[in-house]
């Protein structure tokens, strides 16, 4: 190559670079608007489907698509959805509902509710209404063919109300786990009622999820002086048999199918108690809980004193239980830390037991109705 040809090529390089950048930008712009059009059509299609059902009413104050160049954002202003398809439901957002995706991953959908959100749901006329209020919400979904697969839900400053019951949660996170994310070691658990024992399988009827709760307060008006604030709760759960929330009696239906919760991991902080363990939770034919757990707990002696002081259990039962704790104490606990005990907890027919010792008789659950 001659010197003149080399010099000419060097002069052309900036032009070639500029032309290449223009083509790349034009291609990206076309791709963005193409994906934006696809996403807008998808949202409008879902809105049209909702409107086609006579039992569903959707109102809003405008839909816009923004986010160029990095995101695809569909913004729906002040949406209000009322439905009588499965019971009576109302979802209202005083603000924006944002639906986002990226150009490179358009089938991963992030939904944000920016503003005060209210959800009121009544599954059947004879059942009490459930009301949820929260300030911010985020959901991540994956579009698979014509279905939406839930990945993660997050709520902030959540308030749940049902009749006189109140639950306040500062942060709530729910994540669906794929088979690749699940590690399921065999669990050692105490025996339950023979009718509830099952061999757990990895069938299609099994669903797995992770749950995290931060600072949950239940019923400030409780008469007892026991802590109403659960500082934190983290668990990994495998749901055996699908749970139909829209059934007239979902717990009863789920129980008849042999439904149970295999709790692979449970860690919590509540008052003087901190613990971690695993176990199983189910319901009997009267929709009352059955549970069996193997748990490492610290602060149990202080908690038993509180139960006796509040007359939830008798003082002699608390004394016997505290004496029995020596058999379960973890000898590896450092001297400066509260004693830690490895114990078996079980609940059957309202009897709450530590090992073979029944420490309390819990009242039957009366499921809310009007």
mmCIF file of C-alpha atoms in Angstrom:
data_model
loop_
_atom_site.group_PDB
_atom_site.id
_atom_site.type_symbol
_atom_site.label_atom_id
_atom_site.label_comp_id
_atom_site.label_asym_id
_atom_site.label_seq_id
_atom_site.Cartn_x
_atom_site.Cartn_y
_atom_site.Cartn_z
ATOM 1 C CA UNK A 1 0.000 0.000 0.000
ATOM 2 C CA UNK A 2 1.442 3.382 -1.051
ATOM 3 C CA UNK A 3 1.806 6.301 1.302
ATOM 4 C CA UNK A 4 -0.983 8.239 -0.505
ATOM 5 C CA UNK A 5 -3.437 5.329 -0.161
ATOM 6 C CA UNK A 6 -2.647 5.001 3.532
ATOM 7 C CA UNK A 7 -3.156 8.714 4.055
ATOM 8 C CA UNK A 8 -6.463 8.631 2.187
ATOM 9 C CA UNK A 9 -7.694 5.696 4.311
ATOM 10 C CA UNK A 10 -6.857 7.573 7.516
ATOM 11 C CA UNK A 11 -8.918 10.527 6.286
ATOM 12 C CA UNK A 12 -11.870 8.239 5.540
ATOM 13 C CA UNK A 13 -11.842 6.489 8.930
ATOM 14 C CA UNK A 14 -13.660 9.313 10.823
ATOM 15 C CA UNK A 15 -16.375 9.389 8.141
ATOM 16 C CA UNK A 16 -16.737 5.605 8.251
ATOM 17 C CA UNK A 17 -16.966 5.719 12.056
ATOM 18 C CA UNK A 18 -19.620 8.445 11.963
ATOM 19 C CA UNK A 19 -21.648 6.583 9.325
ATOM 20 C CA UNK A 20 -21.390 3.360 11.399
ATOM 21 C CA UNK A 21 -22.565 5.150 14.550
ATOM 22 C CA UNK A 22 -25.481 6.722 12.655
ATOM 23 C CA UNK A 23 -26.509 3.300 11.299
ATOM 24 C CA UNK A 24 -26.237 1.728 14.759
ATOM 25 C CA UNK A 25 -28.288 4.537 16.298
ATOM 26 C CA UNK A 26 -30.892 4.296 13.525
ATOM 27 C CA UNK A 27 -31.091 0.523 13.983
ATOM 28 C CA UNK A 28 -31.423 0.873 17.749
ATOM 29 C CA UNK A 29 -34.076 3.586 17.351
ATOM 30 C CA UNK A 30 -36.052 1.340 15.002
ATOM 31 C CA UNK A 31 -35.704 -1.559 17.446
ATOM 32 C CA UNK A 32 -36.843 0.610 20.396
ATOM 33 C CA UNK A 33 -39.948 1.925 18.617
ATOM 34 C CA UNK A 34 -40.750 -1.558 17.326
ATOM 35 C CA UNK A 35 -40.552 -2.994 20.856
ATOM 36 C CA UNK A 36 -42.453 0.007 22.259
ATOM 37 C CA UNK A 37 -45.210 -0.595 19.736
ATOM 38 C CA UNK A 38 -45.297 -4.292 20.687
ATOM 39 C CA UNK A 39 -45.491 -3.476 24.405
ATOM 40 C CA UNK A 40 -48.189 -0.834 23.886
ATOM 41 C CA UNK A 41 -50.239 -3.285 21.831
ATOM 42 C CA UNK A 42 -49.812 -5.924 24.536
ATOM 43 C CA UNK A 43 -51.037 -3.541 27.256
ATOM 44 C CA UNK A 44 -53.951 -2.320 25.157
ATOM 45 C CA UNK A 45 -54.821 -5.941 24.365
ATOM 46 C CA UNK A 46 -54.945 -6.782 28.085
ATOM 47 C CA UNK A 47 -57.066 -3.690 28.761
ATOM 48 C CA UNK A 48 -59.427 -4.676 25.931
ATOM 49 C CA UNK A 49 -59.715 -8.189 27.355
ATOM 50 C CA UNK A 50 -60.639 -6.774 30.748
ATOM 51 C CA UNK A 51 -63.249 -4.498 29.208
ATOM 52 C CA UNK A 52 -64.727 -7.408 27.247
ATOM 53 C CA UNK A 53 -65.800 -9.101 30.473
ATOM 54 C CA UNK A 54 -69.094 -7.723 31.710
ATOM 55 C CA UNK A 55 -68.026 -8.404 35.295
ATOM 56 C CA UNK A 56 -64.885 -6.236 34.998
ATOM 57 C CA UNK A 57 -64.616 -2.440 34.817
ATOM 58 C CA UNK A 58 -61.313 -0.661 34.142
ATOM 59 C CA UNK A 59 -61.005 3.102 34.326
ATOM 60 C CA UNK A 60 -57.918 5.303 33.896
ATOM 61 C CA UNK A 61 -56.925 8.850 32.945
ATOM 62 C CA UNK A 62 -54.475 8.085 30.147
ATOM 63 C CA UNK A 63 -51.881 5.633 28.810
ATOM 64 C CA UNK A 64 -48.464 6.768 27.506
ATOM 65 C CA UNK A 65 -45.313 4.957 26.279
ATOM 66 C CA UNK A 66 -41.967 6.586 27.189
ATOM 67 C CA UNK A 67 -38.427 5.642 28.209
ATOM 68 C CA UNK A 68 -36.386 6.200 25.039
ATOM 69 C CA UNK A 69 -33.578 5.275 24.638
ATOM 70 C CA UNK A 70 -32.867 2.879 27.523
ATOM 71 C CA UNK A 71 -36.248 1.622 28.682
ATOM 72 C CA UNK A 72 -39.744 0.820 27.535
ATOM 73 C CA UNK A 73 -42.257 2.338 29.955
ATOM 74 C CA UNK A 74 -46.030 2.241 29.793
ATOM 75 C CA UNK A 75 -47.567 4.672 32.280
ATOM 76 C CA UNK A 76 -51.229 4.425 33.298
ATOM 77 C CA UNK A 77 -52.523 7.359 35.308
ATOM 78 C CA UNK A 78 -54.880 6.738 38.250
ATOM 79 C CA UNK A 79 -56.094 3.264 37.227
ATOM 80 C CA UNK A 80 -59.147 1.792 38.921
ATOM 81 C CA UNK A 81 -60.120 -1.843 38.398
ATOM 82 C CA UNK A 82 -63.353 -3.313 39.738
ATOM 83 C CA UNK A 83 -64.197 -6.973 39.235
ATOM 84 C CA UNK A 84 -66.923 -9.423 40.238
ATOM 85 C CA UNK A 85 -65.454 -12.341 38.351
ATOM 86 C CA UNK A 86 -64.125 -14.187 41.429
ATOM 87 C CA UNK A 87 -65.978 -12.584 44.276
ATOM 88 C CA UNK A 88 -65.915 -8.805 44.594
ATOM 89 C CA UNK A 89 -62.636 -6.909 44.141
ATOM 90 C CA UNK A 90 -61.465 -3.321 43.788
ATOM 91 C CA UNK A 91 -57.929 -2.162 42.956
ATOM 92 C CA UNK A 92 -57.273 1.578 42.939
ATOM 93 C CA UNK A 93 -53.980 3.470 42.561
ATOM 94 C CA UNK A 94 -53.847 7.182 43.361
ATOM 95 C CA UNK A 95 -50.901 7.889 41.082
ATOM 96 C CA UNK A 96 -49.024 6.076 38.336
ATOM 97 C CA UNK A 97 -48.927 2.436 37.403
ATOM 98 C CA UNK A 98 -45.672 1.921 35.486
ATOM 99 C CA UNK A 99 -45.020 -1.141 33.323
ATOM 100 C CA UNK A 100 -41.366 -1.370 32.266
ATOM 101 C CA UNK A 101 -39.133 -3.580 30.176
ATOM 102 C CA UNK A 102 -35.871 -3.155 28.251
ATOM 103 C CA UNK A 103 -35.198 -3.402 24.536
ATOM 104 C CA UNK A 104 -32.870 -6.360 25.016
ATOM 105 C CA UNK A 105 -35.255 -8.208 27.346
ATOM 106 C CA UNK A 106 -38.808 -7.156 26.430
ATOM 107 C CA UNK A 107 -40.473 -10.227 27.967
ATOM 108 C CA UNK A 108 -39.282 -9.427 31.490
ATOM 109 C CA UNK A 109 -41.889 -7.006 32.840
ATOM 110 C CA UNK A 110 -41.387 -4.791 35.911
ATOM 111 C CA UNK A 111 -44.562 -3.281 37.377
ATOM 112 C CA UNK A 112 -44.385 -0.350 39.811
ATOM 113 C CA UNK A 113 -47.279 1.320 41.606
ATOM 114 C CA UNK A 114 -46.216 4.833 42.544
ATOM 115 C CA UNK A 115 -48.756 6.251 44.937
ATOM 116 C CA UNK A 116 -51.172 5.064 47.574
ATOM 117 C CA UNK A 117 -52.729 1.779 46.481
ATOM 118 C CA UNK A 118 -55.862 0.151 47.874
ATOM 119 C CA UNK A 119 -57.065 -3.399 47.292
ATOM 120 C CA UNK A 120 -60.404 -4.625 48.683
ATOM 121 C CA UNK A 121 -61.357 -8.245 48.082
ATOM 122 C CA UNK A 122 -64.383 -10.290 49.189
ATOM 123 C CA UNK A 123 -64.149 -13.906 47.961
ATOM 124 C CA UNK A 124 -67.819 -14.694 48.712
ATOM 125 C CA UNK A 125 -70.809 -12.825 50.225
ATOM 126 C CA UNK A 126 -70.630 -14.885 53.430
ATOM 127 C CA UNK A 127 -66.924 -14.097 53.965
ATOM 128 C CA UNK A 128 -65.433 -10.940 55.441
ATOM 129 C CA UNK A 129 -63.624 -8.471 53.194
ATOM 130 C CA UNK A 130 -59.848 -8.267 53.095
ATOM 131 C CA UNK A 131 -58.365 -4.798 52.679
ATOM 132 C CA UNK A 132 -54.770 -4.077 51.683
ATOM 133 C CA UNK A 133 -53.222 -0.615 51.575
ATOM 134 C CA UNK A 134 -49.611 0.143 50.675
ATOM 135 C CA UNK A 135 -47.528 3.099 49.541
ATOM 136 C CA UNK A 136 -45.275 1.459 46.948
ATOM 137 C CA UNK A 137 -45.319 -1.830 45.094
ATOM 138 C CA UNK A 138 -43.021 -3.614 42.664
ATOM 139 C CA UNK A 139 -43.670 -6.820 40.765
ATOM 140 C CA UNK A 140 -41.433 -8.643 38.287
ATOM 141 C CA UNK A 141 -43.089 -10.972 35.779
ATOM 142 C CA UNK A 142 -41.877 -13.109 32.900
ATOM 143 C CA UNK A 143 -44.017 -13.430 29.778
ATOM 144 C CA UNK A 144 -44.134 -17.074 28.706
ATOM 145 C CA UNK A 145 -46.268 -17.660 25.614
ATOM 146 C CA UNK A 146 -49.641 -16.207 26.683
ATOM 147 C CA UNK A 147 -49.064 -16.490 30.421
ATOM 148 C CA UNK A 148 -47.382 -14.299 33.041
ATOM 149 C CA UNK A 149 -44.992 -16.055 35.415
ATOM 150 C CA UNK A 150 -44.458 -14.295 38.748
ATOM 151 C CA UNK A 151 -40.840 -13.747 39.754
ATOM 152 C CA UNK A 152 -40.905 -11.232 42.638
ATOM 153 C CA UNK A 153 -43.393 -9.093 44.577
ATOM 154 C CA UNK A 154 -42.369 -6.321 46.969
ATOM 155 C CA UNK A 155 -44.648 -4.181 49.149
ATOM 156 C CA UNK A 156 -43.630 -1.237 51.300
ATOM 157 C CA UNK A 157 -45.556 0.184 54.271
ATOM 158 C CA UNK A 158 -48.298 -2.418 53.935
ATOM 159 C CA UNK A 159 -51.496 -2.370 56.034
ATOM 160 C CA UNK A 160 -53.803 -5.395 56.095
ATOM 161 C CA UNK A 161 -57.279 -5.256 57.658
ATOM 162 C CA UNK A 162 -59.900 -7.961 58.179
ATOM 163 C CA UNK A 163 -62.700 -7.338 60.652
ATOM 164 C CA UNK A 164 -60.932 -6.199 63.868
ATOM 165 C CA UNK A 165 -57.602 -7.710 62.849
ATOM 166 C CA UNK A 166 -54.814 -5.381 61.782
ATOM 167 C CA UNK A 167 -51.375 -6.231 60.419
ATOM 168 C CA UNK A 168 -48.770 -3.579 59.563
ATOM 169 C CA UNK A 169 -45.593 -4.508 57.682
ATOM 170 C CA UNK A 170 -42.778 -2.131 56.745
ATOM 171 C CA UNK A 171 -41.402 -4.355 53.985
ATOM 172 C CA UNK A 172 -42.761 -7.552 52.423
ATOM 173 C CA UNK A 173 -40.968 -9.567 49.718
ATOM 174 C CA UNK A 174 -42.208 -12.671 47.906
ATOM 175 C CA UNK A 175 -40.145 -14.521 45.282
ATOM 176 C CA UNK A 176 -41.032 -17.570 43.206
ATOM 177 C CA UNK A 177 -38.149 -20.026 42.990
ATOM 178 C CA UNK A 178 -37.220 -21.986 39.877
ATOM 179 C CA UNK A 179 -36.008 -25.569 40.124
ATOM 180 C CA UNK A 180 -32.425 -24.346 39.588
ATOM 181 C CA UNK A 181 -32.710 -22.071 42.647
ATOM 182 C CA UNK A 182 -34.096 -24.753 44.966
ATOM 183 C CA UNK A 183 -31.863 -26.783 47.253
ATOM 184 C CA UNK A 184 -33.993 -29.349 49.055
ATOM 185 C CA UNK A 185 -32.040 -31.365 51.626
ATOM 186 C CA UNK A 186 -33.971 -34.114 53.424
ATOM 187 C CA UNK A 187 -35.742 -32.813 56.506
ATOM 188 C CA UNK A 188 -35.819 -34.511 59.879
ATOM 189 C CA UNK A 189 -39.190 -33.733 61.401
ATOM 190 C CA UNK A 190 -41.286 -35.048 64.203
ATOM 191 C CA UNK A 191 -44.267 -37.258 63.436
ATOM 192 C CA UNK A 192 -47.642 -35.769 62.622
ATOM 193 C CA UNK A 193 -51.080 -37.322 62.494
ATOM 194 C CA UNK A 194 -51.003 -40.432 60.337
ATOM 195 C CA UNK A 195 -53.590 -38.983 57.986
ATOM 196 C CA UNK A 196 -51.295 -36.036 57.239
ATOM 197 C CA UNK A 197 -48.029 -37.909 56.621
ATOM 198 C CA UNK A 198 -46.907 -37.811 53.008
ATOM 199 C CA UNK A 199 -43.804 -38.467 50.943
ATOM 200 C CA UNK A 200 -42.888 -35.136 49.378
ATOM 201 C CA UNK A 201 -42.232 -35.130 45.671
ATOM 202 C CA UNK A 202 -41.035 -32.771 42.975
ATOM 203 C CA UNK A 203 -44.273 -33.081 41.020
ATOM 204 C CA UNK A 204 -45.888 -30.321 39.008
ATOM 205 C CA UNK A 205 -48.268 -29.719 41.912
ATOM 206 C CA UNK A 206 -45.360 -28.422 44.035
ATOM 207 C CA UNK A 207 -44.646 -24.674 44.129
ATOM 208 C CA UNK A 208 -41.656 -23.140 45.888
ATOM 209 C CA UNK A 209 -41.142 -19.596 47.067
ATOM 210 C CA UNK A 210 -39.102 -17.395 49.405
ATOM 211 C CA UNK A 211 -40.752 -14.973 51.799
ATOM 212 C CA UNK A 212 -39.166 -12.099 53.725
ATOM 213 C CA UNK A 213 -40.956 -9.852 56.213
ATOM 214 C CA UNK A 214 -39.397 -6.908 58.026
ATOM 215 C CA UNK A 215 -41.027 -5.322 61.096
ATOM 216 C CA UNK A 216 -44.531 -6.802 61.208
ATOM 217 C CA UNK A 217 -46.897 -5.605 63.945
ATOM 218 C CA UNK A 218 -50.111 -7.503 64.659
ATOM 219 C CA UNK A 219 -53.108 -6.034 66.490
ATOM 220 C CA UNK A 220 -51.852 -3.131 68.607
ATOM 221 C CA UNK A 221 -54.936 -3.547 70.814
ATOM 222 C CA UNK A 222 -53.906 -7.032 72.066
ATOM 223 C CA UNK A 223 -54.609 -7.451 75.780
ATOM 224 C CA UNK A 224 -51.386 -9.342 76.528
ATOM 225 C CA UNK A 225 -48.037 -7.654 77.037
ATOM 226 C CA UNK A 226 -46.267 -10.095 74.734
ATOM 227 C CA UNK A 227 -44.372 -8.378 71.894
ATOM 228 C CA UNK A 228 -46.702 -7.553 69.017
ATOM 229 C CA UNK A 229 -43.754 -6.699 66.758
ATOM 230 C CA UNK A 230 -42.076 -9.401 64.692
ATOM 231 C CA UNK A 231 -38.724 -7.851 63.830
ATOM 232 C CA UNK A 232 -37.964 -10.141 60.897
ATOM 233 C CA UNK A 233 -39.068 -13.376 59.282
ATOM 234 C CA UNK A 234 -37.373 -15.220 56.432
ATOM 235 C CA UNK A 235 -38.498 -18.535 55.023
ATOM 236 C CA UNK A 236 -38.240 -20.850 52.026
ATOM 237 C CA UNK A 237 -41.453 -22.818 51.500
ATOM 238 C CA UNK A 238 -42.544 -25.617 49.192
ATOM 239 C CA UNK A 239 -46.302 -25.683 48.613
ATOM 240 C CA UNK A 240 -47.610 -29.177 47.994
ATOM 241 C CA UNK A 241 -50.781 -29.033 45.890
ATOM 242 C CA UNK A 242 -52.008 -25.810 44.335
ATOM 243 C CA UNK A 243 -53.930 -23.354 46.509
ATOM 244 C CA UNK A 244 -57.084 -21.927 44.914
ATOM 245 C CA UNK A 245 -57.575 -18.542 46.561
ATOM 246 C CA UNK A 246 -60.890 -18.062 44.759
ATOM 247 C CA UNK A 247 -62.566 -21.178 46.148
ATOM 248 C CA UNK A 248 -65.451 -20.744 48.608
ATOM 249 C CA UNK A 249 -63.321 -22.355 51.335
ATOM 250 C CA UNK A 250 -59.739 -22.417 50.002
ATOM 251 C CA UNK A 251 -58.145 -24.002 53.102
ATOM 252 C CA UNK A 252 -60.700 -26.789 53.196
ATOM 253 C CA UNK A 253 -60.331 -27.542 49.505
ATOM 254 C CA UNK A 254 -56.535 -27.499 49.742
ATOM 255 C CA UNK A 255 -56.595 -29.807 52.784
ATOM 256 C CA UNK A 256 -58.859 -32.338 51.054
ATOM 257 C CA UNK A 257 -56.329 -32.569 48.216
ATOM 258 C CA UNK A 258 -53.594 -33.353 50.749
ATOM 259 C CA UNK A 259 -52.035 -29.905 50.718
ATOM 260 C CA UNK A 260 -49.206 -29.027 53.082
ATOM 261 C CA UNK A 261 -46.317 -26.599 53.419
ATOM 262 C CA UNK A 262 -42.809 -27.999 53.606
ATOM 263 C CA UNK A 263 -40.787 -25.243 55.268
ATOM 264 C CA UNK A 264 -37.168 -25.763 54.283
ATOM 265 C CA UNK A 265 -35.881 -22.698 56.118
ATOM 266 C CA UNK A 266 -37.394 -20.548 58.851
ATOM 267 C CA UNK A 267 -35.482 -17.741 60.592
ATOM 268 C CA UNK A 268 -37.094 -15.131 62.829
ATOM 269 C CA UNK A 269 -36.610 -12.466 65.497
ATOM 270 C CA UNK A 270 -39.538 -11.858 67.854
ATOM 271 C CA UNK A 271 -39.098 -10.133 71.193
ATOM 272 C CA UNK A 272 -36.564 -12.127 73.223
ATOM 273 C CA UNK A 273 -36.701 -15.020 70.747
ATOM 274 C CA UNK A 274 -34.427 -15.632 67.804
ATOM 275 C CA UNK A 275 -34.539 -18.919 65.969
ATOM 276 C CA UNK A 276 -33.985 -20.921 62.837
ATOM 277 C CA UNK A 277 -35.221 -24.311 61.735
ATOM 278 C CA UNK A 278 -37.428 -26.288 59.374
ATOM 279 C CA UNK A 279 -40.632 -28.283 59.470
ATOM 280 C CA UNK A 280 -44.080 -28.937 58.058
ATOM 281 C CA UNK A 281 -47.433 -27.140 58.314
ATOM 282 C CA UNK A 282 -50.839 -28.512 57.276
ATOM 283 C CA UNK A 283 -54.520 -28.322 58.243
ATOM 284 C CA UNK A 284 -56.795 -31.060 59.545
ATOM 285 C CA UNK A 285 -60.331 -31.835 58.348
ATOM 286 C CA UNK A 286 -61.675 -29.047 60.592
ATOM 287 C CA UNK A 287 -59.288 -26.487 59.006
ATOM 288 C CA UNK A 288 -57.195 -26.316 62.191
ATOM 289 C CA UNK A 289 -53.388 -26.192 61.925
ATOM 290 C CA UNK A 290 -51.070 -29.171 62.322
ATOM 291 C CA UNK A 291 -47.373 -28.395 62.618
ATOM 292 C CA UNK A 292 -44.077 -30.119 63.355
ATOM 293 C CA UNK A 293 -40.782 -28.210 63.559
ATOM 294 C CA UNK A 294 -37.176 -28.799 64.495
ATOM 295 C CA UNK A 295 -35.841 -25.454 65.689
ATOM 296 C CA UNK A 296 -32.796 -23.837 67.287
ATOM 297 C CA UNK A 297 -34.046 -21.060 69.581
ATOM 298 C CA UNK A 298 -32.350 -18.604 71.920
ATOM 299 C CA UNK A 299 -34.179 -16.513 74.535
ATOM 300 C CA UNK A 300 -36.659 -19.288 75.293
ATOM 301 C CA UNK A 301 -36.347 -19.040 79.102
ATOM 302 C CA UNK A 302 -37.253 -15.333 79.056
ATOM 303 C CA UNK A 303 -40.189 -16.094 76.780
ATOM 304 C CA UNK A 304 -41.530 -18.803 79.116
ATOM 305 C CA UNK A 305 -41.366 -16.314 81.996
ATOM 306 C CA UNK A 306 -43.437 -13.874 79.911
ATOM 307 C CA UNK A 307 -46.033 -16.555 79.158
ATOM 308 C CA UNK A 308 -46.353 -17.361 82.854
ATOM 309 C CA UNK A 309 -46.523 -13.687 83.844
ATOM 310 C CA UNK A 310 -49.352 -13.102 81.361
ATOM 311 C CA UNK A 311 -51.091 -16.280 82.637
ATOM 312 C CA UNK A 312 -51.028 -17.821 79.190
ATOM 313 C CA UNK A 313 -49.455 -20.882 80.794
ATOM 314 C CA UNK A 314 -49.269 -21.918 84.430
ATOM 315 C CA UNK A 315 -46.149 -21.095 86.424
ATOM 316 C CA UNK A 316 -45.529 -24.746 87.280
ATOM 317 C CA UNK A 317 -45.633 -25.620 83.568
ATOM 318 C CA UNK A 318 -43.140 -22.830 82.854
ATOM 319 C CA UNK A 319 -40.862 -24.105 85.648
ATOM 320 C CA UNK A 320 -40.999 -27.701 84.354
ATOM 321 C CA UNK A 321 -40.363 -26.498 80.800
ATOM 322 C CA UNK A 322 -37.338 -24.423 81.899
ATOM 323 C CA UNK A 323 -35.900 -27.376 83.797
ATOM 324 C CA UNK A 324 -36.398 -29.582 80.748
ATOM 325 C CA UNK A 325 -34.579 -27.101 78.517
ATOM 326 C CA UNK A 326 -31.255 -28.261 79.938
ATOM 327 C CA UNK A 327 -31.684 -31.502 78.003
ATOM 328 C CA UNK A 328 -31.937 -29.569 74.728
ATOM 329 C CA UNK A 329 -29.274 -26.906 75.314
ATOM 330 C CA UNK A 330 -26.701 -26.462 72.578
ATOM 331 C CA UNK A 331 -23.338 -26.807 74.363
ATOM 332 C CA UNK A 332 -21.537 -24.950 71.561
ATOM 333 C CA UNK A 333 -23.278 -21.648 72.413
ATOM 334 C CA UNK A 334 -20.657 -18.975 73.416
ATOM 335 C CA UNK A 335 -20.714 -18.012 77.106
ATOM 336 C CA UNK A 336 -21.652 -14.380 76.446
ATOM 337 C CA UNK A 337 -24.700 -15.289 74.345
ATOM 338 C CA UNK A 338 -28.125 -16.417 75.645
ATOM 339 C CA UNK A 339 -28.532 -20.207 75.867
ATOM 340 C CA UNK A 340 -29.584 -21.814 72.608
ATOM 341 C CA UNK A 341 -31.801 -24.880 72.539
ATOM 342 C CA UNK A 342 -32.507 -27.381 69.792
ATOM 343 C CA UNK A 343 -36.084 -28.454 70.311
ATOM 344 C CA UNK A 344 -38.990 -30.144 68.575
ATOM 345 C CA UNK A 345 -42.120 -28.010 68.425
ATOM 346 C CA UNK A 346 -45.461 -29.516 67.455
ATOM 347 C CA UNK A 347 -49.054 -28.373 67.215
ATOM 348 C CA UNK A 348 -51.939 -30.826 67.007
ATOM 349 C CA UNK A 349 -55.589 -30.399 68.051
ATOM 350 C CA UNK A 350 -54.655 -27.069 69.640
ATOM 351 C CA UNK A 351 -51.910 -28.576 71.847
ATOM 352 C CA UNK A 352 -48.631 -26.685 71.538
ATOM 353 C CA UNK A 353 -45.818 -28.949 72.702
ATOM 354 C CA UNK A 354 -42.071 -28.826 73.268
ATOM 355 C CA UNK A 355 -40.999 -32.415 72.728
ATOM 356 C CA UNK A 356 -43.418 -34.595 74.764
ATOM 357 C CA UNK A 357 -44.459 -31.712 77.065
ATOM 358 C CA UNK A 358 -47.632 -29.774 76.219
ATOM 359 C CA UNK A 359 -47.080 -26.168 77.273
ATOM 360 C CA UNK A 360 -50.264 -24.483 76.052
ATOM 361 C CA UNK A 361 -53.743 -25.137 74.712
ATOM 362 C CA UNK A 362 -54.384 -22.761 71.821
ATOM 363 C CA UNK A 363 -57.920 -21.714 70.876
ATOM 364 C CA UNK A 364 -59.441 -23.003 67.653
ATOM 365 C CA UNK A 365 -59.170 -20.756 64.628
ATOM 366 C CA UNK A 366 -62.512 -19.286 63.649
ATOM 367 C CA UNK A 367 -62.204 -18.344 60.017
ATOM 368 C CA UNK A 368 -63.731 -14.902 59.419
ATOM 369 C CA UNK A 369 -67.224 -14.564 58.012
ATOM 370 C CA UNK A 370 -69.749 -11.781 57.795
#
